[in-house]
Short mmCIF file of C-alpha atoms and ligand atoms in Angstrom, two decimals:
data_model
loop_
_atom_site.label_atom_id
_atom_site.label_comp_id
_atom_site.label_asym_id
_atom_site.label_seq_id
_atom_site.Cartn_x
_atom_site.Cartn_y
_atom_site.Cartn_z
CA MET A 1 3.09 -52.00 -10.25
CA ILE A 2 6.12 -53.89 -10.61
CA GLU A 3 7.30 -53.95 -14.10
CA LEU A 4 10.57 -56.20 -14.35
CA ASN A 5 13.49 -55.30 -16.80
CA LEU A 6 15.90 -58.03 -17.95
CA LYS A 7 17.45 -55.51 -20.92
CA ASN A 8 20.68 -55.55 -18.84
CA VAL A 9 20.86 -59.14 -18.37
CA ASN A 10 22.15 -60.87 -21.61
CA PHE A 11 20.44 -64.28 -21.13
CA GLU A 12 16.70 -62.84 -21.11
CA GLN A 13 16.08 -65.94 -23.20
CA GLU A 14 16.89 -68.04 -20.76
CA VAL A 15 14.50 -67.06 -17.91
CA ILE A 16 12.18 -66.77 -20.50
CA GLU A 17 12.68 -70.48 -21.44
CA PHE A 18 12.96 -72.05 -18.01
CA ASP A 19 11.67 -74.69 -17.21
CA LYS A 20 8.36 -74.68 -17.32
CA ALA A 21 7.91 -77.93 -15.17
CA LYS A 22 9.68 -76.90 -12.81
CA ILE A 23 8.05 -73.04 -12.25
CA GLU A 24 4.43 -75.08 -11.57
CA SER A 25 6.00 -77.58 -9.16
CA ILE A 26 7.66 -74.85 -6.78
CA HIS A 27 4.46 -72.80 -7.38
CA ASN A 28 2.50 -75.71 -6.49
CA LEU A 29 4.54 -76.18 -3.22
CA ILE A 30 3.73 -72.80 -2.26
CA ILE A 31 0.17 -72.19 -2.85
CA ASN A 32 -0.75 -76.02 -1.19
CA LYS A 33 1.87 -75.28 1.29
CA SER A 34 2.87 -78.90 0.56
CA GLY A 35 7.15 -77.59 0.55
CA LYS A 36 9.84 -77.11 3.23
CA GLY A 37 9.03 -75.28 6.25
CA SER A 38 5.18 -75.33 4.78
CA ASP A 39 3.80 -74.72 8.32
CA PHE A 40 5.42 -71.07 8.03
CA LEU A 41 3.14 -70.44 4.50
CA GLY A 42 0.51 -68.31 6.47
CA TRP A 43 1.68 -65.17 4.81
CA TYR A 44 0.51 -67.05 1.29
CA GLU A 45 -3.09 -66.08 1.54
CA TRP A 46 -2.60 -63.51 4.50
CA PRO A 47 -3.54 -60.26 2.26
CA ASN A 48 -7.09 -62.18 1.95
CA ASN A 49 -7.60 -63.33 5.23
CA PHE A 50 -6.28 -61.62 7.46
CA ASP A 51 -8.21 -60.74 10.81
CA LYS A 52 -10.85 -58.54 10.10
CA LYS A 53 -11.91 -58.48 14.02
CA GLU A 54 -8.56 -57.50 15.46
CA TYR A 55 -8.06 -55.21 12.53
CA ASN A 56 -10.57 -53.46 13.71
CA LEU A 57 -9.37 -53.52 17.23
CA MET A 58 -6.23 -52.58 15.96
CA LYS A 59 -7.76 -49.28 14.37
CA GLU A 60 -9.20 -48.09 17.71
CA LYS A 61 -6.71 -48.76 20.43
CA ALA A 62 -4.06 -46.76 17.94
CA GLU A 63 -6.32 -43.87 17.26
CA GLU A 64 -6.71 -43.79 20.86
CA LEU A 65 -2.85 -43.85 21.23
CA ARG A 66 -2.72 -41.18 18.78
CA ASN A 67 -5.01 -38.66 20.65
CA GLU A 68 -2.40 -39.14 23.45
CA ILE A 69 1.02 -39.61 22.51
CA GLU A 70 4.26 -38.16 20.33
CA VAL A 71 6.36 -41.14 20.25
CA LEU A 72 5.53 -44.83 19.76
CA LEU A 73 8.52 -47.09 20.87
CA VAL A 74 8.47 -50.01 18.14
CA VAL A 75 10.58 -53.08 20.59
CA GLY A 76 11.38 -55.35 18.37
CA ILE A 77 14.33 -56.98 16.06
CA GLY A 78 14.64 -58.78 13.38
CA GLY A 79 11.40 -59.48 11.53
CA SER A 80 9.77 -57.90 14.33
CA TYR A 81 10.71 -54.52 13.30
CA LEU A 82 12.68 -54.29 10.03
CA GLY A 83 9.08 -54.20 7.63
CA THR A 84 7.35 -51.53 9.99
CA ARG A 85 10.28 -49.12 9.76
CA ALA A 86 10.71 -50.04 5.85
CA ALA A 87 7.00 -48.71 5.29
CA ASP A 88 7.09 -45.81 8.03
CA ASN A 89 10.53 -44.83 5.81
CA MET A 90 9.07 -45.01 2.75
CA ILE A 91 5.47 -43.90 3.44
CA ARG A 92 6.11 -41.07 5.29
CA GLY A 93 9.24 -40.08 4.25
CA LEU A 94 12.46 -39.55 6.61
CA PHE A 95 11.43 -36.08 8.34
CA THR A 96 7.42 -37.01 9.00
CA LYS A 97 5.57 -34.13 10.46
CA ASP A 98 2.82 -36.70 11.81
CA LYS A 99 1.81 -36.01 15.52
CA VAL A 100 3.32 -39.05 16.18
CA GLU A 101 6.89 -40.75 15.58
CA LEU A 102 8.48 -43.97 15.40
CA ILE A 103 11.27 -45.05 17.21
CA TYR A 104 13.30 -48.46 17.27
CA ILE A 105 14.46 -50.18 20.71
CA GLY A 106 15.59 -53.67 21.11
CA ASN A 107 17.49 -53.82 18.28
CA THR A 108 20.65 -53.32 19.32
CA ILE A 109 22.50 -53.32 22.78
CA SER A 110 23.85 -50.35 22.68
CA SER A 111 23.94 -48.76 26.13
CA SER A 112 24.61 -45.04 24.04
CA TYR A 113 21.69 -45.69 22.14
CA ILE A 114 19.34 -46.43 24.75
CA LYS A 115 20.45 -43.97 26.76
CA GLN A 116 19.76 -41.51 24.28
CA VAL A 117 16.43 -42.88 22.99
CA LEU A 118 15.88 -42.72 26.93
CA ASP A 119 16.70 -38.80 26.96
CA TYR A 120 14.84 -37.96 23.91
CA VAL A 121 11.46 -39.71 25.49
CA ASP A 122 12.22 -37.93 28.88
CA ASP A 123 9.79 -34.72 28.15
CA LYS A 124 7.52 -36.41 25.70
CA GLU A 125 4.18 -38.47 25.67
CA PHE A 126 5.22 -42.27 24.88
CA ALA A 127 3.65 -45.45 24.21
CA ILE A 128 5.36 -48.93 23.83
CA ALA A 129 4.34 -51.66 21.85
CA ASN A 130 6.64 -54.68 22.50
CA ILE A 131 6.85 -57.06 19.68
CA SER A 132 8.06 -60.60 19.91
CA LYS A 133 6.84 -63.99 18.71
CA SER A 134 8.74 -65.71 20.95
CA GLY A 135 8.42 -63.43 23.89
CA THR A 136 12.14 -64.58 24.72
CA THR A 137 14.76 -62.55 22.85
CA THR A 138 17.20 -60.90 24.71
CA GLU A 139 17.97 -57.53 22.76
CA PRO A 140 13.96 -56.43 22.94
CA GLY A 141 13.58 -57.96 26.17
CA ILE A 142 16.10 -56.14 28.23
CA SER A 143 15.39 -53.45 26.33
CA PHE A 144 11.65 -53.19 27.46
CA ARG A 145 12.46 -53.44 31.23
CA VAL A 146 13.93 -49.80 30.48
CA PHE A 147 11.48 -48.24 28.93
CA GLN A 148 8.38 -50.54 31.09
CA ASN A 149 10.00 -48.74 34.82
CA LYS A 150 10.62 -45.35 32.38
CA LEU A 151 6.77 -44.98 31.55
CA VAL A 152 5.53 -46.56 34.78
CA GLU A 153 8.47 -43.69 36.63
CA LYS A 154 6.64 -40.59 34.40
CA LYS A 155 2.75 -41.93 34.00
CA GLY A 156 1.94 -44.38 37.06
CA LYS A 157 1.31 -48.08 36.57
CA GLU A 158 -2.48 -47.17 35.50
CA ILE A 159 -1.76 -45.44 33.08
CA ALA A 160 1.50 -47.17 31.55
CA GLN A 161 -0.79 -50.37 31.63
CA LYS A 162 -2.72 -48.48 28.76
CA ARG A 163 0.36 -47.03 26.89
CA ILE A 164 1.64 -50.70 26.45
CA VAL A 165 0.91 -53.09 24.13
CA ALA A 166 1.79 -56.43 23.42
CA ILE A 167 2.35 -58.10 19.79
CA THR A 168 3.20 -61.76 20.22
CA ASP A 169 2.01 -65.53 20.04
CA LYS A 170 -1.61 -65.97 20.98
CA SER A 171 -0.92 -68.58 23.94
CA LYS A 172 2.57 -69.27 24.75
CA GLY A 173 5.65 -67.52 25.56
CA ALA A 174 7.54 -65.09 27.99
CA LEU A 175 5.67 -61.82 26.65
CA LYS A 176 2.08 -63.21 26.59
CA LYS A 177 2.73 -64.05 30.04
CA LEU A 178 3.56 -60.77 30.97
CA ALA A 179 0.85 -59.31 28.86
CA THR A 180 -1.36 -60.86 30.69
CA ILE A 181 -0.07 -60.65 34.33
CA GLU A 182 0.00 -56.97 33.56
CA GLY A 183 -2.89 -56.34 31.64
CA TYR A 184 -1.59 -54.93 28.42
CA THR A 185 -3.39 -55.10 25.52
CA THR A 186 -1.98 -57.89 22.97
CA PHE A 187 -2.89 -58.55 19.61
CA THR A 188 -1.76 -61.52 17.99
CA ILE A 189 1.34 -62.83 15.59
CA PRO A 190 0.49 -66.19 13.51
CA ASP A 191 1.89 -69.61 14.21
CA ASP A 192 2.21 -70.04 10.41
CA ILE A 193 3.81 -66.98 10.12
CA GLY A 194 7.83 -66.27 10.82
CA GLY A 195 8.77 -62.59 11.48
CA ARG A 196 10.65 -61.54 8.36
CA PHE A 197 7.15 -62.69 6.24
CA SER A 198 4.99 -60.71 9.29
CA VAL A 199 4.59 -57.16 7.97
CA PHE A 200 0.60 -58.03 7.22
CA THR A 201 0.04 -59.25 10.85
CA PRO A 202 0.14 -56.95 13.92
CA VAL A 203 3.85 -56.48 14.11
CA GLY A 204 3.72 -54.15 10.83
CA ILE A 205 -0.10 -52.91 10.92
CA PHE A 206 -0.44 -51.78 14.55
CA PRO A 207 2.67 -49.70 14.68
CA LEU A 208 1.81 -48.25 11.10
CA LEU A 209 -1.45 -47.40 12.00
CA VAL A 210 -0.09 -45.51 15.10
CA ALA A 211 1.87 -43.75 12.75
CA GLY A 212 -1.10 -42.75 10.85
CA ILE A 213 -0.71 -44.63 7.71
CA ASP A 214 -3.20 -45.91 5.36
CA THR A 215 -2.52 -49.50 5.71
CA ASP A 216 -6.31 -50.22 4.36
CA LEU A 217 -4.28 -49.00 0.82
CA LEU A 218 -1.01 -51.23 2.00
CA PHE A 219 -3.50 -54.20 2.12
CA LYS A 220 -4.99 -53.09 -1.08
CA GLY A 221 -1.17 -53.13 -2.49
CA SER A 222 -1.11 -56.67 -1.24
CA GLN A 223 -4.24 -57.42 -2.85
CA LYS A 224 -2.96 -56.97 -5.61
CA ALA A 225 -0.03 -58.50 -5.92
CA TYR A 226 -1.40 -61.62 -4.81
CA LYS A 227 -3.62 -61.89 -7.73
CA ASP A 228 -1.20 -60.66 -10.21
CA LEU A 229 0.98 -63.68 -9.05
CA GLU A 230 -1.39 -65.92 -9.54
CA SER A 231 -0.34 -66.62 -12.81
CA LEU A 232 3.08 -69.03 -13.50
CA ASP A 233 4.27 -66.39 -16.19
CA ASN A 234 5.08 -63.80 -13.38
CA SER A 235 7.44 -61.10 -12.52
CA ALA A 236 8.44 -62.41 -9.23
CA TYR A 237 8.77 -65.89 -10.12
CA LYS A 238 11.09 -64.42 -13.09
CA TYR A 239 13.15 -61.93 -11.00
CA ALA A 240 13.46 -65.40 -8.48
CA ILE A 241 14.47 -67.30 -11.54
CA THR A 242 17.15 -64.38 -12.66
CA ARG A 243 18.73 -64.22 -9.67
CA TYR A 244 18.63 -68.27 -9.59
CA LEU A 245 20.74 -68.25 -12.97
CA LEU A 246 23.30 -65.72 -12.04
CA ASN A 247 23.64 -67.83 -8.85
CA VAL A 248 24.39 -70.95 -9.67
CA GLU A 249 24.97 -71.12 -13.68
CA TYR A 250 27.17 -67.56 -14.05
CA ASN A 251 28.92 -67.84 -10.47
CA TYR A 252 27.63 -64.73 -9.05
CA LYS A 253 27.90 -64.35 -5.01
CA THR A 254 26.65 -61.30 -4.19
CA GLU A 255 23.09 -59.02 -5.09
CA VAL A 256 23.12 -55.27 -4.55
CA LEU A 257 19.94 -53.97 -4.64
CA VAL A 258 20.59 -50.50 -5.52
CA SER A 259 17.85 -47.61 -5.02
CA TYR A 260 17.97 -43.96 -5.93
CA GLU A 261 15.98 -42.71 -2.77
CA LEU A 262 17.44 -42.45 0.49
CA GLN A 263 13.44 -43.12 2.00
CA MET A 264 14.21 -46.98 0.40
CA GLN A 265 17.09 -47.14 2.60
CA MET A 266 14.94 -48.96 5.14
CA PHE A 267 12.94 -50.84 2.61
CA THR A 268 16.55 -52.82 1.33
CA GLU A 269 17.65 -53.41 4.84
CA TRP A 270 13.94 -55.25 5.12
CA TRP A 271 14.77 -57.15 1.89
CA LYS A 272 18.27 -58.07 3.44
CA GLN A 273 17.10 -59.79 6.11
CA LEU A 274 14.77 -61.30 3.68
CA PHE A 275 16.93 -63.05 1.37
CA GLY A 276 19.76 -63.29 3.63
CA GLU A 277 18.18 -65.28 6.59
CA SER A 278 15.36 -67.03 4.16
CA GLU A 279 18.04 -68.67 2.02
CA GLY A 280 22.00 -67.79 3.49
CA LYS A 281 22.03 -71.79 4.28
CA ASP A 282 23.58 -75.02 3.52
CA ASN A 283 26.61 -73.06 2.17
CA LYS A 284 23.81 -71.56 -0.56
CA GLY A 285 22.26 -68.75 -1.03
CA LEU A 286 23.53 -65.10 -3.01
CA LEU A 287 25.37 -62.06 -0.17
CA PRO A 288 22.32 -59.76 -0.15
CA SER A 289 23.81 -55.84 0.16
CA SER A 290 22.17 -52.79 -0.71
CA CYS A 291 23.28 -49.25 -1.98
CA VAL A 292 21.75 -45.69 -2.46
CA PHE A 293 23.00 -43.93 -5.53
CA SER A 294 23.98 -40.76 -5.22
CA THR A 295 25.62 -41.46 -2.18
CA ASP A 296 27.29 -44.89 -2.89
CA LEU A 297 28.47 -43.90 -6.11
CA HIS A 298 30.40 -41.84 -4.34
CA SER A 299 32.15 -44.39 -2.37
CA LEU A 300 31.13 -48.47 -3.23
CA GLY A 301 30.67 -46.71 -7.11
CA GLN A 302 34.34 -47.21 -7.77
CA PHE A 303 34.45 -51.21 -6.57
CA ILE A 304 31.20 -51.37 -8.56
CA GLN A 305 32.66 -49.93 -11.53
CA ASP A 306 36.32 -51.41 -12.14
CA GLY A 307 37.14 -53.68 -9.02
CA THR A 308 37.01 -57.75 -8.74
CA LYS A 309 35.07 -59.04 -11.76
CA ASN A 310 31.78 -61.56 -11.53
CA VAL A 311 31.10 -61.11 -7.44
CA LEU A 312 28.66 -58.92 -7.66
CA PHE A 313 25.34 -58.03 -9.55
CA GLU A 314 22.70 -55.32 -9.09
CA THR A 315 19.36 -55.03 -8.74
CA VAL A 316 17.83 -51.35 -9.51
CA ILE A 317 14.39 -50.31 -8.13
CA ASP A 318 13.76 -47.50 -10.63
CA ILE A 319 10.93 -45.55 -8.90
CA LYS A 320 8.66 -43.71 -11.86
CA LYS A 321 6.91 -41.26 -9.90
CA PRO A 322 8.70 -39.55 -6.36
CA GLN A 323 6.67 -38.32 -3.88
CA PHE A 324 7.48 -34.92 -4.68
CA ASP A 325 9.74 -33.32 -7.30
CA ILE A 326 11.67 -29.76 -7.16
CA ASN A 327 13.20 -27.61 -9.91
CA VAL A 328 16.95 -26.59 -10.16
CA PRO A 329 16.76 -22.72 -9.46
CA VAL A 330 18.29 -20.55 -12.28
CA VAL A 331 21.30 -18.31 -10.73
CA LYS A 332 21.96 -15.11 -13.02
CA GLU A 333 25.77 -15.81 -13.12
CA ASP A 334 26.12 -19.28 -13.31
CA LEU A 335 30.02 -19.46 -11.79
CA ASP A 336 29.52 -23.15 -11.10
CA GLY A 337 27.83 -23.70 -14.76
CA LEU A 338 25.18 -25.16 -13.80
CA ASN A 339 22.40 -23.67 -15.29
CA TYR A 340 22.02 -26.24 -18.15
CA LEU A 341 20.43 -28.59 -14.97
CA THR A 342 17.64 -26.00 -15.05
CA ASN A 343 15.43 -27.11 -17.97
CA ASN A 344 15.37 -30.40 -15.52
CA SER A 345 13.82 -30.74 -12.32
CA PHE A 346 15.63 -32.93 -9.56
CA HIS A 347 13.77 -36.55 -10.16
CA GLU A 348 14.43 -36.20 -13.84
CA ILE A 349 18.32 -35.36 -13.47
CA ASN A 350 17.98 -38.28 -10.63
CA HIS A 351 16.45 -40.69 -13.55
CA ILE A 352 19.28 -39.87 -15.92
CA ALA A 353 21.57 -40.24 -13.47
CA LEU A 354 20.12 -44.05 -13.08
CA GLU A 355 20.30 -44.24 -16.78
CA GLY A 356 23.87 -43.40 -17.06
CA VAL A 357 24.81 -45.34 -14.06
CA ILE A 358 23.24 -48.31 -15.49
CA GLU A 359 25.50 -48.27 -19.23
CA ALA A 360 28.00 -47.61 -17.03
CA HIS A 361 27.83 -50.70 -14.66
CA VAL A 362 26.60 -52.72 -17.19
CA ASN A 363 28.21 -51.91 -20.85
CA THR A 364 32.06 -51.10 -19.22
CA GLY A 365 32.00 -52.80 -15.56
CA MET A 366 30.24 -55.64 -17.42
CA VAL A 367 27.85 -55.93 -13.98
CA PRO A 368 24.75 -57.38 -14.62
CA ASN A 369 21.69 -55.22 -13.91
CA ILE A 370 18.43 -56.60 -13.13
CA VAL A 371 16.18 -53.14 -13.33
CA LEU A 372 12.91 -53.56 -11.04
CA GLU A 373 10.21 -50.47 -11.87
CA PHE A 374 8.68 -49.28 -9.17
CA GLU A 375 4.97 -47.10 -9.90
CA LYS A 376 5.58 -44.75 -6.86
CA MET A 377 6.03 -44.54 -2.92
CA ASP A 378 3.36 -44.74 -1.18
CA ALA A 379 1.29 -47.50 0.88
CA GLU A 380 -0.13 -49.19 -2.00
CA MET A 381 3.30 -49.63 -3.33
CA PHE A 382 4.79 -50.79 -0.19
CA GLY A 383 1.98 -53.11 0.43
CA TYR A 384 2.39 -54.43 -3.18
CA ALA A 385 6.40 -54.39 -3.01
CA ILE A 386 6.57 -56.57 0.03
CA TYR A 387 4.37 -59.16 -1.08
CA TRP A 388 5.84 -59.63 -4.59
CA PHE A 389 9.55 -60.19 -3.66
CA MET A 390 7.95 -62.56 -0.21
CA ARG A 391 6.45 -64.29 -3.26
CA ALA A 392 10.17 -64.25 -4.92
CA CYS A 393 11.93 -65.80 -2.10
CA ALA A 394 9.75 -68.74 -1.50
CA PHE A 395 10.29 -69.49 -4.95
CA SER A 396 13.59 -68.57 -5.07
CA GLY A 397 14.09 -70.82 -1.85
CA TYR A 398 12.58 -73.81 -3.47
CA LEU A 399 14.52 -73.24 -5.91
CA LEU A 400 17.92 -73.97 -4.22
CA GLU A 401 16.08 -76.67 -2.85
CA ILE A 402 16.58 -74.97 1.05
CA ASN A 403 14.13 -74.46 4.14
CA PRO A 404 13.16 -70.94 2.99
CA PHE A 405 11.18 -70.05 6.28
CA ASP A 406 13.58 -71.08 9.27
CA GLN A 407 17.09 -69.69 10.67
CA PRO A 408 19.05 -72.38 12.30
CA GLY A 409 22.37 -70.56 12.01
CA VAL A 410 20.58 -67.84 14.20
CA GLU A 411 20.73 -69.80 16.94
CA VAL A 412 24.51 -70.18 16.78
CA TYR A 413 25.25 -66.86 18.48
CA LYS A 414 22.60 -67.02 20.61
CA LYS A 415 23.80 -69.82 22.71
CA ASN A 416 27.62 -68.70 22.65
CA MET A 417 26.36 -64.96 24.18
CA PHE A 418 24.31 -67.30 27.13
CA LYS A 419 27.01 -69.47 27.62
CA LEU A 420 28.97 -66.51 28.34
CA LEU A 421 26.24 -64.60 30.30
CA LYS A 422 26.24 -67.29 32.33
CA LYS A 423 22.40 -68.26 31.82
CA PRO A 424 20.85 -70.83 33.51
CA GLY A 425 20.89 -74.49 31.31
CA PHE A 426 23.63 -72.90 28.71
O1 PA5 B 501 12.28 -63.80 10.56
C1 PA5 B 501 12.81 -64.23 11.54
O2 PA5 B 501 11.89 -64.91 12.15
C2 PA5 B 501 13.33 -62.95 12.77
O3 PA5 B 501 14.11 -62.40 12.24
C3 PA5 B 501 12.87 -62.98 13.77
O4 PA5 B 501 11.59 -61.62 13.31
C4 PA5 B 501 13.33 -61.84 15.28
O5 PA5 B 501 14.64 -63.35 15.03
C5 PA5 B 501 12.99 -61.44 16.44
O6 PA5 B 501 12.33 -62.94 17.08
P1 PA5 B 501 10.99 -62.50 17.87
O7 PA5 B 501 9.84 -61.89 17.37
O8 PA5 B 501 11.17 -63.95 18.81
O9 PA5 B 501 11.56 -62.03 19.36
#
């Protein structure tokens, strides 16, 4: 479901000839859970061994809510929301006609945004999925309070209790405690799966079920990727090796993930967190950045083509089959001279743009381009791509000899903020 095309990176042979023993030893670190941070490799087997009983309970609760609500507020930050939002946009598109809309809170402390959401849900039937593994993250914690109050005020305590679902640790943390006291339905984030690797756990699956997304198909995609990555000679490892060589051997500092579909923008945000938080440590790692073309061809495109050399390379997602395609209408006068385009559909033009841009960036701009051909944009493809990138990321982290599963740097801002806010103990 993902084809890796390296013809626009001029050292494909080096990737093919990369140290086989090293590939095998890193592969073994992943599958035997014996590398750095191995306590957090639970996601590796998850597509096959996820908790089927809990999955059925989630389906039942999601159906109950789907019959009652118009909006599900997804409370969470980082790995507790990015994957859900990436799936929501990639699979349902940006203007869903489904009866349940997902709105994301808890990833910002912007009072203006929170007030806008409060006003928006004022006349709507809504429920809340409060998602936090630690249960102590400030941003979702304080946002939850606001919307919990709003729901109780609107519907009363009894209905609010049924409309709030907590997704958190199985036994510890503030959210687990709160959910037990309040009697909220609770689903579990496994101990051995960290936030940015948690899309296939209740973190992503529960809200996506409420959104009416076919999560069976999503799991099918992840299982397919799992199978495809059993061999050592796989495209995810080759992608990791290519970006490693670009970074370490050829001194590139930034990887720009490019898509030609606006509904893939949140997918690129999820990817930025995955690689940024996993690799950006010990003074190592590529800076993950993203663009959506054509939009950004008229902004960052200039820098990519003509700006400082040797800082960035692109990884281009080439979607083969769009969800919809439309034709360019023929007009009689042809005043804008665009009738010549009416032989092609929008998707064909988009694809020709992709080919033209790659040629310009590679041949004139001297920017290496990795191309990832995605078969389509649906739940199966989402499941496949997410698992594929997670495996590439784990492999890549071990190539850099870092722990891909922790995020010590994130704590620094929290400590400063707590000190300034006079949190007891800081
Ligand atoms: O990848 C990670 O582990 C982080 O991005 C966390 O998901 C994020 O910090 C949210 O943490 P929590 O789910 O504990 O609120």
